[in-house]
Amino acid sequence: MRNAFGLMLASIVAAVAIAGVWYWTSPRADAAPSQTMAAKPATPLPAAQKLAAKDDVETTASLSSRLAAMSAAPAATAAKPACANPDALGVARVVEVDTTGGPGFGFEHFKQLDFLEPKEVVLTFDDGPWPGNTPAVLKALADECTKAVFFPIGKHATYHPEILRQVLAAGHTVGSHTWSHANLNGKKMTDQMAKDEVEKGFSAVKWALGTNPSPFFRFPQLEHNPQVMEYFGTRNVAMFSCDLDSFDFRKGATPDKVVNTVMTRVDKIGKGIILMHDFQKSTADALPVLLRRLKAGGYKIVQMKAKSTLSTLPEYDEALAKDMKLPTVSSRPVSSVVQTVAQ
Ligand SMILES: [Zn+2]
């Protein structure tokens, strides 16, 4: 609005200047380059600048009064929501990822982007949302005032959209993990089927969240399909492998085993992206202890966020709504859908 207002002022001032009235009456006219006034209405705008400056001053003034009001309150509450746990694991650092070109993370498959410092870890959870387990994971994370990245399965998102919305509402990053957890490197997987799995998965997450997901993706079973990887380059989707696997999905995985697997491995490699599953009860049960162990071990949590969101493809949004008979709200204006062509 301010720019539009400024432009409007610019036009008015220029028009007045052309008429030759303002130029000679303004006390600041001598400072303006006289020869360009008519030709370049955007250049000599002392009046507009003055108004704009006033606008800035007002903004600054209201900002400083707000800051003054904020400084009266405890600093922690002004900066971020207070954490009830003074000994919480917390979040040491938030990083923003520019997903242009489809970067890859996690040393098991992608060794280029080594952005974590020693003792820094990223928590990631796949295969949700799922009743019981996902809320338990959310509670454990909230108790430690820490954040993670979630890679939900599209189908699960359509079964339990309210749980996925809780994940987003708690401030976590939400990407995607295909529509049905298909192995994108499977023998019968065609390029079209792989694209459908990917895009329908993102559309399902968007439907559940009511907003675009983060352009973050993890291949099911870490089966990286080269064609899909190339496709992500054009879709600007970041791919996530991991640095260490909790193996919480294995038969016989217990909370103790999950904690020991993660701690043994992280102590060995010193940092990394940890792969877990909010779908798994063993992880849901292990997490309170695991987060305490990470804290005791001096590890710091890094939260990964995306610089921009992923725009889902409308044809997949529509196909999903049709397949699932999901309630949907068309984002297109009536005039772009229905037009009178004869009367
Ligand atoms: Zn998975």
PDB file of C-alpha atoms in Angstrom, residues 59 119 127 130 149 174 176 195 224 257 260 279 305 318 339:
ATOM      1  CA  THR A  59       6.646   3.775  11.313  1.00  0.00           C
ATOM      2  CA  LYS A 119      27.620 -31.738  18.040  1.00  0.00           C
ATOM      3  CA  ASP A 127       5.680 -41.996   7.865  1.00  0.00           C
ATOM      4  CA  TRP A 130      -0.504 -41.490  13.047  1.00  0.00           C
ATOM      5  CA  VAL A 149      11.338 -31.939  10.297  1.00  0.00           C
ATOM      6  CA  VAL A 174       6.506 -30.388   7.184  1.00  0.00           C
ATOM      7  CA  SER A 176       6.513 -35.054   2.166  1.00  0.00           C
ATOM      8  CA  LYS A 195       5.938 -38.435 -10.503  1.00  0.00           C
ATOM      9  CA  HIS A 224      16.794 -42.553  -4.692  1.00  0.00           C
ATOM     10  CA  LYS A 257      17.365 -50.135  21.400  1.00  0.00           C
ATOM     11  CA  ASN A 260      21.182 -46.868  22.131  1.00  0.00           C
ATOM     12  CA  PHE A 279       4.680 -43.635  12.948  1.00  0.00           C
ATOM     13  CA  LYS A 305      13.263 -24.548   7.446  1.00  0.00           C
ATOM     14  CA  GLU A 318      -7.948 -31.863  -8.167  1.00  0.00           C
ATOM     15  CA  GLN A 339     -17.942 -17.750 -18.538  1.00  0.00           C
TER      16      GLN A 339
END
